[in-house]
Coordinates of C-alpha atoms in Angstrom, one line a residue:
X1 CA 0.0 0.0 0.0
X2 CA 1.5 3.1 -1.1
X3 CA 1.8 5.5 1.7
X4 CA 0.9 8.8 -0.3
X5 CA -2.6 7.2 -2.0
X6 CA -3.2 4.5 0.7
X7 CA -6.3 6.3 1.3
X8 CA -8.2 6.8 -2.2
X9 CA -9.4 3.4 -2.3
X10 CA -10.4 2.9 1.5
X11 CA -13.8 1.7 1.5
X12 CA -15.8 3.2 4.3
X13 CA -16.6 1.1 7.3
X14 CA -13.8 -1.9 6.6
X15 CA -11.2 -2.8 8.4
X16 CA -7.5 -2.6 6.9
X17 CA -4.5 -4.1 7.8
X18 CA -1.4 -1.1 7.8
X19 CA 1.8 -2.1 6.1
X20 CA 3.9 -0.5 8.7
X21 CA 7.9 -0.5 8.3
X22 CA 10.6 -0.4 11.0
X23 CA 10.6 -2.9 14.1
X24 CA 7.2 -4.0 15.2
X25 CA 6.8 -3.2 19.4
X26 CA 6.6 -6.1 21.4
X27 CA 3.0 -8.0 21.1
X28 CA 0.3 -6.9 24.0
X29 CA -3.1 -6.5 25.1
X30 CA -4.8 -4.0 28.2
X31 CA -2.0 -1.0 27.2
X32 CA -3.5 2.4 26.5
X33 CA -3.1 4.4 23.6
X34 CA -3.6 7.5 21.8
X35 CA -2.8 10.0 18.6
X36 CA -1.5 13.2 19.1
X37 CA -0.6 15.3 15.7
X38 CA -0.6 12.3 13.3
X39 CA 1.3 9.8 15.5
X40 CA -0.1 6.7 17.7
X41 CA 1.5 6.5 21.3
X42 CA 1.1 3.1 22.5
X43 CA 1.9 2.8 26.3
X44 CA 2.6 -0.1 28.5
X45 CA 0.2 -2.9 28.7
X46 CA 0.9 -7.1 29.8
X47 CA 2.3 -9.8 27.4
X48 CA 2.9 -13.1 29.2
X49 CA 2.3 -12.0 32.7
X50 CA 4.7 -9.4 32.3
X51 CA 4.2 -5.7 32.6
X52 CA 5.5 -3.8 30.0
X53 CA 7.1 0.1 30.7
X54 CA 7.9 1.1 26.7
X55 CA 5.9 3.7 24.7
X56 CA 6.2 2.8 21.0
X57 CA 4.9 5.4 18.2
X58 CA 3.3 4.8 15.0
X59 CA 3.8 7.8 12.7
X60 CA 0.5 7.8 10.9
X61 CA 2.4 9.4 7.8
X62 CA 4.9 6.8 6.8
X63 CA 3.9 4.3 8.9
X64 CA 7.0 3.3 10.6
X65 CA 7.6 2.5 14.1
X66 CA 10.1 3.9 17.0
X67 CA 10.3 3.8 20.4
X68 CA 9.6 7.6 22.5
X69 CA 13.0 7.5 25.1
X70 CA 11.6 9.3 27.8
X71 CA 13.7 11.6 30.2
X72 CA 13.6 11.5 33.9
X73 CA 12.0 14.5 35.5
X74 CA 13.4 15.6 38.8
X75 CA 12.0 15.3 41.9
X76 CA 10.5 11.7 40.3
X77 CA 11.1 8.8 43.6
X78 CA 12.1 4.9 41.9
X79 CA 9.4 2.1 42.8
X80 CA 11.8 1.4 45.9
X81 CA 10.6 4.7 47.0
X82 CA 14.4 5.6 48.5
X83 CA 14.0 8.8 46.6
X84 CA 16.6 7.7 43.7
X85 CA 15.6 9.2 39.9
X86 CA 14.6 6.8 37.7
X87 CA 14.3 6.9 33.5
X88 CA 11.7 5.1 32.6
X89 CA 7.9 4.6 33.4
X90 CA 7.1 1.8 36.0
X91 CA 5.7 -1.0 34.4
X92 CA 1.6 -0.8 33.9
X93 CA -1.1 -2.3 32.8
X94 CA -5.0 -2.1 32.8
X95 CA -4.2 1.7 32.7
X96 CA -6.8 4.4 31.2
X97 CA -4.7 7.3 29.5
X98 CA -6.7 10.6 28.4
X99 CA -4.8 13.4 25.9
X100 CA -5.2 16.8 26.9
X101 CA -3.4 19.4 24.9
X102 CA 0.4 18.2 24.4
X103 CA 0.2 15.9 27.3
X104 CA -1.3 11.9 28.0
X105 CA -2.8 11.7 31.4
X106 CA -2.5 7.9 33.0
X107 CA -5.0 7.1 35.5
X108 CA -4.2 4.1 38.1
X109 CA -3.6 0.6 36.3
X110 CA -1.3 -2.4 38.0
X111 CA 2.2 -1.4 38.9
X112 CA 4.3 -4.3 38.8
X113 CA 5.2 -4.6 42.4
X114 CA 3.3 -1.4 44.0
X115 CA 0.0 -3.2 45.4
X116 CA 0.9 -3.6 48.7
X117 CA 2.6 0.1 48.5
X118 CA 0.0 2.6 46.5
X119 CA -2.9 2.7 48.2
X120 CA -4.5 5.9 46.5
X121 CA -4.8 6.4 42.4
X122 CA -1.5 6.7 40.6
X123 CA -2.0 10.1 37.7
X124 CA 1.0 10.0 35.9
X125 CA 1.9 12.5 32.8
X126 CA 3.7 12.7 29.6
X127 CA 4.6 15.7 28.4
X128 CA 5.5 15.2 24.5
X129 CA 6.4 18.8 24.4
X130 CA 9.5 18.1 26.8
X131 CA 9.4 14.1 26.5
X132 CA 9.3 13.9 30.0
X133 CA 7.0 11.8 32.6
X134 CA 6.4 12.5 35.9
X135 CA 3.7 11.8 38.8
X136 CA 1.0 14.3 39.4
X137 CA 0.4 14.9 42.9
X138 CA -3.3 15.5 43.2
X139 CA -5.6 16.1 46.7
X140 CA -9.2 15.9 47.6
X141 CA -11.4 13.1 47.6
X142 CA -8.9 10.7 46.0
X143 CA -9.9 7.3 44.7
X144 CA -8.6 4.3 45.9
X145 CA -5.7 2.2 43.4
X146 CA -8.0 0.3 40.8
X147 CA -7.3 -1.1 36.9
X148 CA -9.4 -2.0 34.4
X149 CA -12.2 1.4 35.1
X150 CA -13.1 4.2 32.4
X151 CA -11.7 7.8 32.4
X152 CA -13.4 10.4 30.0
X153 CA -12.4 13.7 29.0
X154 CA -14.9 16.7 29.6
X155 CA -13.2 19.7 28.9
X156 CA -10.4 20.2 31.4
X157 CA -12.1 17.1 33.8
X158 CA -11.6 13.7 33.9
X159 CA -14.4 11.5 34.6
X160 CA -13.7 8.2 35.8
X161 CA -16.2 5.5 36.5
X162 CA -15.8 1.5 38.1
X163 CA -12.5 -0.8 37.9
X164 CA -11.2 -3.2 40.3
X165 CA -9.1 -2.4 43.7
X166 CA -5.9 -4.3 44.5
X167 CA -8.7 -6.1 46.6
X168 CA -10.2 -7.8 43.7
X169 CA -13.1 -5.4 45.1
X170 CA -15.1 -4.4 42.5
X171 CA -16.0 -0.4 42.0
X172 CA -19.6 1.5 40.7
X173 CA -17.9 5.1 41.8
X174 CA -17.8 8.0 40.4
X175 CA -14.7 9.9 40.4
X176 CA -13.9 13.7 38.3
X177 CA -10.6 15.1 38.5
X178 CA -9.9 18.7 37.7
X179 CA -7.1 19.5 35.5
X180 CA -7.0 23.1 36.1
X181 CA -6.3 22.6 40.0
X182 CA -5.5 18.6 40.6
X183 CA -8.4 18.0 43.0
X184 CA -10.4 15.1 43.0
X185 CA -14.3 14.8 43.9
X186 CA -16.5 12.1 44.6
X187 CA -19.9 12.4 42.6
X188 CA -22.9 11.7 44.3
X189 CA -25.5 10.7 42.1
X190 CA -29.6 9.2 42.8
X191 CA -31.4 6.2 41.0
X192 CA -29.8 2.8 40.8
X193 CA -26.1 3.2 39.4
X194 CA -24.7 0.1 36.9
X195 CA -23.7 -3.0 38.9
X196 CA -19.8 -2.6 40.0
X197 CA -17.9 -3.8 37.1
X198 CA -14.1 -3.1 35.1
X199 CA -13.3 -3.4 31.8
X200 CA -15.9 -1.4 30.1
X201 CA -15.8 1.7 28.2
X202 CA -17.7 5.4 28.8
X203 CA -18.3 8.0 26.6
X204 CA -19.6 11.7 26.9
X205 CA -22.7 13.1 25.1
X206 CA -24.0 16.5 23.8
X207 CA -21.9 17.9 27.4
X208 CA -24.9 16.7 29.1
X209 CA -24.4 12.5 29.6
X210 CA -22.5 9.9 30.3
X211 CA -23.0 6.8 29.2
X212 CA -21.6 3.5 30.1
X213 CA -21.3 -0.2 28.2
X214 CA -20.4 -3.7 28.7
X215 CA -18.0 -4.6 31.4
X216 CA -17.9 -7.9 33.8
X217 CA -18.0 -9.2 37.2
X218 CA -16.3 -11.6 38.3
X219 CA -18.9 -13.9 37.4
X220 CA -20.7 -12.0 34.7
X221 CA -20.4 -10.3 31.5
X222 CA -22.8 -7.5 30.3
X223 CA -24.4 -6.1 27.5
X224 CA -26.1 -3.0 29.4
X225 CA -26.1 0.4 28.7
X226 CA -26.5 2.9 31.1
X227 CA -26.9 7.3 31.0
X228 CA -25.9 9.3 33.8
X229 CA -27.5 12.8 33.7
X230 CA -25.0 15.6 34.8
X231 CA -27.8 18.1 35.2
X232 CA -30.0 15.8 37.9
X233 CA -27.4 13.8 38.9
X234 CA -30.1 10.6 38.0
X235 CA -28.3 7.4 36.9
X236 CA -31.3 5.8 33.7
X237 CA -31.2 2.4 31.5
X238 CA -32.8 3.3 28.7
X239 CA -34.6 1.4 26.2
X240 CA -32.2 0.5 23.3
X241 CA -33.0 -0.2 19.6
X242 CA -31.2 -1.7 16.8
X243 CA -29.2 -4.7 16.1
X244 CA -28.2 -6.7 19.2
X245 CA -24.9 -6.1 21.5
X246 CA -23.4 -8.6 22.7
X247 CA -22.0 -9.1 26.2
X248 CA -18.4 -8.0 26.5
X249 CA -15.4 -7.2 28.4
X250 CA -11.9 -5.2 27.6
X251 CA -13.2 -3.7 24.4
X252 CA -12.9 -0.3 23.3
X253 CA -15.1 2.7 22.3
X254 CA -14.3 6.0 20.5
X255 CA -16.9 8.6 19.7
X256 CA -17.3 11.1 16.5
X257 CA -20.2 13.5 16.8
X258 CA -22.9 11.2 18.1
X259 CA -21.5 7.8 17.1
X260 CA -19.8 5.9 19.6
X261 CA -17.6 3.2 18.3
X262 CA -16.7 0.0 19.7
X263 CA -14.5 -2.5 18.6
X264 CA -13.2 -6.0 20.2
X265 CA -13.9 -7.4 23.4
X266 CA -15.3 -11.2 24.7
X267 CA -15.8 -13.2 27.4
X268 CA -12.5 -15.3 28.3
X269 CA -14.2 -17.7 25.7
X270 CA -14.7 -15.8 22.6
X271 CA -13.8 -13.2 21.0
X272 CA -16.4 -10.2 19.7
X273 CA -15.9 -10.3 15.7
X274 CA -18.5 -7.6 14.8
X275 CA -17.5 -3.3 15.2
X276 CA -20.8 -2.2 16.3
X277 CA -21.9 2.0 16.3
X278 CA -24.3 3.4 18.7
X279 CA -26.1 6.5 17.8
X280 CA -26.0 8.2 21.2
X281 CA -29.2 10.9 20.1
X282 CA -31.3 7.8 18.5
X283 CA -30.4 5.2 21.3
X284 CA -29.6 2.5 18.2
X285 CA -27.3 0.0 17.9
X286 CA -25.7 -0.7 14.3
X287 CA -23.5 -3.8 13.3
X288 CA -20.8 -2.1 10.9
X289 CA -18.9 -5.1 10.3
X290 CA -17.3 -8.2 11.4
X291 CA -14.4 -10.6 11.2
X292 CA -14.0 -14.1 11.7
X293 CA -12.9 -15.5 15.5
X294 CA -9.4 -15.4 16.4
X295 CA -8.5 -13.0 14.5
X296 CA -7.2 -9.6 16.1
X297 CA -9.9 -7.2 16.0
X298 CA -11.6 -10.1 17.9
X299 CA -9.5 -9.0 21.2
X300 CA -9.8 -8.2 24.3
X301 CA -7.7 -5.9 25.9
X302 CA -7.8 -4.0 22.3
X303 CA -7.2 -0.2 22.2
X304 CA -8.9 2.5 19.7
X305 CA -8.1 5.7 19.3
X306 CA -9.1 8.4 16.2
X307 CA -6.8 10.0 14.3
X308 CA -7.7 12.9 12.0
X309 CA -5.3 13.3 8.4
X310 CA -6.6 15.9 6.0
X311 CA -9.5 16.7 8.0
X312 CA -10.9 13.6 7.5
X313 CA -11.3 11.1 10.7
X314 CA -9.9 7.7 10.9
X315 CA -10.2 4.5 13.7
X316 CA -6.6 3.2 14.5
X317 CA -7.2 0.1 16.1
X318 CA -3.5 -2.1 17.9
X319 CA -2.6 -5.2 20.3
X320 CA -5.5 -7.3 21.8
X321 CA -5.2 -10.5 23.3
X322 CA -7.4 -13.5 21.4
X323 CA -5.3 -16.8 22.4
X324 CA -2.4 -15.0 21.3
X325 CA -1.1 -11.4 21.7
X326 CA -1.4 -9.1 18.9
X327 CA 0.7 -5.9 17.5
X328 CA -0.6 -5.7 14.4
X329 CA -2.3 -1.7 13.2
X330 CA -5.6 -1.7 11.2
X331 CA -7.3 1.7 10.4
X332 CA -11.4 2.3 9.3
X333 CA -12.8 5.2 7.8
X334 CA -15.8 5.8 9.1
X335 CA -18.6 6.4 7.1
X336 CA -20.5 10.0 7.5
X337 CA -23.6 9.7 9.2
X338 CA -26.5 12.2 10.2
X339 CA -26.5 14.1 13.2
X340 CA -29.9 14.6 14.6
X341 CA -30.7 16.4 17.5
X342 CA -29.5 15.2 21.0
X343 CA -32.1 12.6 23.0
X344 CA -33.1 13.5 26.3
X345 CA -33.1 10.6 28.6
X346 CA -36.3 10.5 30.8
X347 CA -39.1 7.8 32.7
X348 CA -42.1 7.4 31.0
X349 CA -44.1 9.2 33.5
X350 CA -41.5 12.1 32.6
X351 CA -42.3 11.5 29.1
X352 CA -46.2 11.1 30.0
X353 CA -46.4 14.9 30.9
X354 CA -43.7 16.2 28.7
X355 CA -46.6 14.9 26.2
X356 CA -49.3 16.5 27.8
X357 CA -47.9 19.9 28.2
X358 CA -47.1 20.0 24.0
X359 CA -50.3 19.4 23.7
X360 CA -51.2 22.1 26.1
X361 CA -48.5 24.3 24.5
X362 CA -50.4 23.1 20.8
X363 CA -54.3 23.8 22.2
X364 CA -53.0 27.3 23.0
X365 CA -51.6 28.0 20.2
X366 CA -55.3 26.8 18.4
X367 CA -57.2 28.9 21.2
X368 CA -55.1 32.2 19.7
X369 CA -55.8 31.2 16.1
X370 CA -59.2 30.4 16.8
X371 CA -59.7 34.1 18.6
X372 CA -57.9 36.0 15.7
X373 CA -60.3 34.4 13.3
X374 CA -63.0 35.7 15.3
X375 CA -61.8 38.8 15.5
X376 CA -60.9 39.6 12.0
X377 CA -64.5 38.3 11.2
X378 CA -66.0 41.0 13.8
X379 CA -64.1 43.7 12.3
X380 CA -65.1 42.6 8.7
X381 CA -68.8 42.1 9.4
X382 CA -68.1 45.6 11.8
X383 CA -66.9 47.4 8.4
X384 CA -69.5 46.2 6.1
X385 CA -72.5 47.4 9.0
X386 CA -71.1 51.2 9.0
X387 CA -71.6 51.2 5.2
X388 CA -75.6 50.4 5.7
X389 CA -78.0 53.2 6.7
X390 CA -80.3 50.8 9.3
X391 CA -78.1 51.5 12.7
X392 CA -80.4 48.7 14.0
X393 CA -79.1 46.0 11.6
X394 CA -75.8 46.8 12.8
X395 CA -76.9 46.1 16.9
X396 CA -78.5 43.0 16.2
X397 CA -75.2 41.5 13.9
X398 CA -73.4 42.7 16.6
X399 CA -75.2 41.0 19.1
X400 CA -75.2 38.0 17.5
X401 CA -71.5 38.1 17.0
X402 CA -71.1 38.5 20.8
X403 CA -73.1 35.6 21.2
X404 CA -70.9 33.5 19.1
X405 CA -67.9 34.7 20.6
X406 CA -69.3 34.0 24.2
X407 CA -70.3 30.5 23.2
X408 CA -66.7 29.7 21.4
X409 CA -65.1 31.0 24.6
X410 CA -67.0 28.9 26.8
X411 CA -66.0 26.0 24.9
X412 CA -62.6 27.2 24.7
X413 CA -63.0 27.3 28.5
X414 CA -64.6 23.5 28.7
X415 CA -61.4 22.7 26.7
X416 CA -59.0 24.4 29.5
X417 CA -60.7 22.6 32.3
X418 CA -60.5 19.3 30.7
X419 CA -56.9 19.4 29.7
X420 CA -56.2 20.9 33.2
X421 CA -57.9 17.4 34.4
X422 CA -56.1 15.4 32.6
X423 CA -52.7 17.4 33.4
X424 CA -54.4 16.6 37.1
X425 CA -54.4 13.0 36.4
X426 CA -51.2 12.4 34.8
X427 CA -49.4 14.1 38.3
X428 CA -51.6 11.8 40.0
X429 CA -50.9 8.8 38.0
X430 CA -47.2 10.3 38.2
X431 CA -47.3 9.9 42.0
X432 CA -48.8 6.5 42.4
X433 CA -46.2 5.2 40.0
X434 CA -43.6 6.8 42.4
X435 CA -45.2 5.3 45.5
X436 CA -45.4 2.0 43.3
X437 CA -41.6 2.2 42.2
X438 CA -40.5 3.3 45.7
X439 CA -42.2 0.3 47.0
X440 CA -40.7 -2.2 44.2
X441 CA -37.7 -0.9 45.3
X442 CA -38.3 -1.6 48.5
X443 CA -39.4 -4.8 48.0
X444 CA -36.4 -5.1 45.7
X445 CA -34.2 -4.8 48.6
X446 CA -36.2 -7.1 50.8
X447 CA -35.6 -10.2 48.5
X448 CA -31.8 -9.0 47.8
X449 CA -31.6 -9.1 51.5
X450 CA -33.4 -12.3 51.6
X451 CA -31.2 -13.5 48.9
X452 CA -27.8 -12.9 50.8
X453 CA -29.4 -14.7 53.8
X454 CA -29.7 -17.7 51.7
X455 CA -26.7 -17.8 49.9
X456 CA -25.1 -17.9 53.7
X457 CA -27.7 -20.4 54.5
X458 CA -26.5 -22.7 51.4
X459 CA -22.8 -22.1 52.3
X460 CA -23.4 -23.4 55.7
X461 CA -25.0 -26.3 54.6
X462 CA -22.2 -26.8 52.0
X463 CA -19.7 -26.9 54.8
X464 CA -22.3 -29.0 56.8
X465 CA -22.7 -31.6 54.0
X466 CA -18.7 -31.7 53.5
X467 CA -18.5 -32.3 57.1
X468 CA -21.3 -35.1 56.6
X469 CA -19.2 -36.4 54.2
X470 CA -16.1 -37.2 55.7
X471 CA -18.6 -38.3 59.0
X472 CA -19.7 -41.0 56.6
X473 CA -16.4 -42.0 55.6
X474 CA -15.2 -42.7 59.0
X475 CA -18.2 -44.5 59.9
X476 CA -17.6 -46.8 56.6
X477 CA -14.1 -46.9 58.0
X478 CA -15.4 -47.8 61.9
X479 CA -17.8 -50.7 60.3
X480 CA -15.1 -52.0 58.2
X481 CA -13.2 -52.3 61.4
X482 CA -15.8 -53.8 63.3
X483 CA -16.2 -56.4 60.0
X484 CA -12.7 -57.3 60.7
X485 CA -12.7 -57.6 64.3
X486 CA -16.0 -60.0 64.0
X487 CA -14.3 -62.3 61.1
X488 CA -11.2 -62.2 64.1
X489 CA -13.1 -63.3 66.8
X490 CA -15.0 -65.9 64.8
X491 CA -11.6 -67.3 63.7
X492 CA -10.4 -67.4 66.8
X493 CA -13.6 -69.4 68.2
X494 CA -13.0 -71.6 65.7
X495 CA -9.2 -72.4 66.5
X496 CA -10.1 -72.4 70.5
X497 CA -13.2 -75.5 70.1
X498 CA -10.9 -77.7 67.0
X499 CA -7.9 -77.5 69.9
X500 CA -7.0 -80.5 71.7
X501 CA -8.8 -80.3 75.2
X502 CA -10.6 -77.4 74.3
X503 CA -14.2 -76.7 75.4
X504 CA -15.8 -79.4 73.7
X505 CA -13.7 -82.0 74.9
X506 CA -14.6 -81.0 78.0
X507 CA -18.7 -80.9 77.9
X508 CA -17.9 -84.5 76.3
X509 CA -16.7 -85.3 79.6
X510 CA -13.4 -86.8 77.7
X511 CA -10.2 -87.1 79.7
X512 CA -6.6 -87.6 78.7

């Protein structure tokens, strides 16, 4: 593929393969990456158990490879902590990495070594300016050490949303750093918040949302979409349309406009083959395209990031782990696709009255026609009287015209009232449903209580039916001892009345 006309005969929405030159970095999967002015900085990530500390960049213009030799920045301690300077970057992995003006933001990951040692988030920075790293000291309400969460850029904040503590405890939290001043802030936010999870992705919409998909558990792996409102605060999971997602962990999402792009992913068992596209304003999902299992798009622990040449926007897609580790590049080019304007995310009682007030909003707007009409037909009928001689005439037309206007303003009026009713009874029917969800909820909490009583009943009785076990066991050991010792006495018997002078000699009343 040439490099100057690679991109005439890109078909939209396919995956390529890039014939990049120079050494390949080392293979990997759960790095982060990103592009910054036409190149791809790929940083850290886990090949064979091993954490790796290099960042490699692609230069998107000739497509060749070479490692970035970071400096050391004064003042930076060495993972001994004995305040020696070091040169590199500590080996990561499960990172997140953000890129805000000339610099790539890394938020927490594994540190080879620093569980037991780093009990607050890690923020470390690149400055590509300087090629320099260095650790960002940060205060506030700081997050605990996690991997495998979601960090989004909003302006000059990071958002940051689940992941997994050095605990293997599992994290639903929201997190937003400031830039500007290095504080950290926990978010509290109302409704029921996604189940804990790590390795999905978030994105931001129209300034106003964020959503999050996918992720696992340690027993589960989810397909789930859920909008968090930054003007109420009010966690949603909306109803989606579209093709089906499929449940998915360590994929990876980038967004243009209103299209949020994910790529990659699985569940320890397979691979996802298909790219999928969500429409963020339409709530639709939309398979792009796919490619066969095993092969490196069909990765977990993939990264994606979007690179702009010529002002048009590409998907640079590297690594992944799918059986084997990958280091291969691919590139997309979108497709354009319609904006539309941005959804809001509401309940359906919410919905129920933002119904009832358009049509409110659209009788009023009838009630003004209807009077204009009415009034432009007085004034007419009112002109046409003054040209007649009979003043009379012109009282009764007048009259009557009074009459009609007091008879279509009493129906206007018999309108008001009934749409004010219904208004009445969609806040009513607004307030049993919250009494109704309130009380689901409730009795939501009931049966998950209930629930965690049995699972410790069931564990007890696990442990009681392993103890049962090996009580049996010794019991079949106790009557195969007893089996023994009865076959032992019986054989003895048996010797003692066959011996000379033994007890049956004796009733016989022999003598020797």
């Amino acid at each position: 593929m040439d490099v100057d006309s690679w991109r005439w005969g890109l078909a939209y929405d396919q995956w390529v393969a890039l014939p990049v030159t120079g050494s390949r970095p080392p293979a990997r999967y759960k790095h982060a990456a990103a592009v910054v002015d036409q190149k791809l900085y790929i940083v850290g990530g886990s090949r064979n158990g091993r954490y790796l500390s290099d960042v490699q960049v692609l230069n998107l213009s000739n497509f060749s490879w070479s490692a970035l030799k970071l400096q050391m920045n004064p003042g930076v301690e060495n993972s001994e902590g004995n305040g020696g300077l070091v040169e590199a970057l500590p080996p990561i992995a499960g990172h997140s990495m953000v890129k805000w003006d000339k610099k790539l933001i890394m938020l927490g990951g594994n540190l080879k070594g620093s569980s037991d040692r780093i009990l607050v988030l890690a923020v470390h920075c690149i400055d590509l300016e300087t090629g320099t790293w260095s650790v960002m000291e940060t205060s506030g309400k700081v997050p605990i050490a996690c991997a495998g969460h979601s960090a989004t850029l909003f302006g000059s904040k990071i958002i940051m949303f689940g992941g997994e503590d050095s605990s293997r405890r599992l994290i639903n939290d929201i997190h937003v750093l400031d830039l500007e001043t290095l504080t950290w802030d926990l978010v509290e936010t109302k409704q029921t918040p996604p189940a804990p999870r790590f390795d999905h992705t978030a994105a931001m919409h129209a300034d106003h949302y964020l959503l999050v998909f996918g992720g696992c558990s340690h027993s589960a792996f989810f397909s789930d979409l859920h909008v968090l409102d930054f003007h109420t605060m009010e966690w949603s999971q909306p109803q989606i349309q579209g093709d089906l997602a499929t449940p998915r962990a360590g994929h990876a999402g980038i967004t243009i406009d209103e299209n949020w792009y994910i790529v990659g992913g699985g569940d320890n068992k397979n691979g996802c083959p298909e790219t999928i596209v969500l429409n963020m304003s339409k709530l639709s999902w939309l398979a792009l395209t796919s490619v066969k299992q095993r092969e490196p798009l069909a990765s977990e622990g993939i990264s994606i990031s979007l690179a702009t040449i010529d002002e048009d926007k590409y998907l640079v897609a590297f690594g992944g782990y799918n059986g084997k580790y990958n280091n291969e590049v691919f590139i997309m080019r979108p497709k354009p696709r319609d904006s539309s304007r941005p959804k809001i995310f509401q309940s359906p009682a919410a919905a129920a009255a933002a119904a009832s007030v358009t049509a409110a909003y659209a009788l009023a707007k009838t009630e003004k026609l209807d009077f204009a009409i009415i009034e432009d037909g007085v004034s007419k009928r009112r002109e046409e009287k003054h040209s007649q001689p009979n003043g009379t005439i012109e009282l009764e037309a007048l009259r009557e015209e009074k009459a009609n206007l007091e008879l279509t303003l009493a129906e206007v009026h018999g309108e008001s009232s009934k749409l004010k009713q219904e208004i009445d009874e969609v806040n009513s029917t607004h307030a049993e449903l919250s009494k109704e969800f309130q009380s689901v909820q409730g009795q939501l909490i009931a049966e998950r209580s209930r629930c965690f009583k049995l699972e410790a009943q069931i564990a007890e009785l696990q442990k009681m039916l392993e103890s049962m076990q090996s009580i049996e066991n010794e019991v079949q050991l106790l009557r195969e001892r007893k089996s023994a010792l009865e076959k032992h006495m019986e054989d003895a018997s048996s010797v003692e009345k066959q011996a000379p002078g033994g007890v049956w000699r004796w009733i016989a009343g022999g003598n020797n």
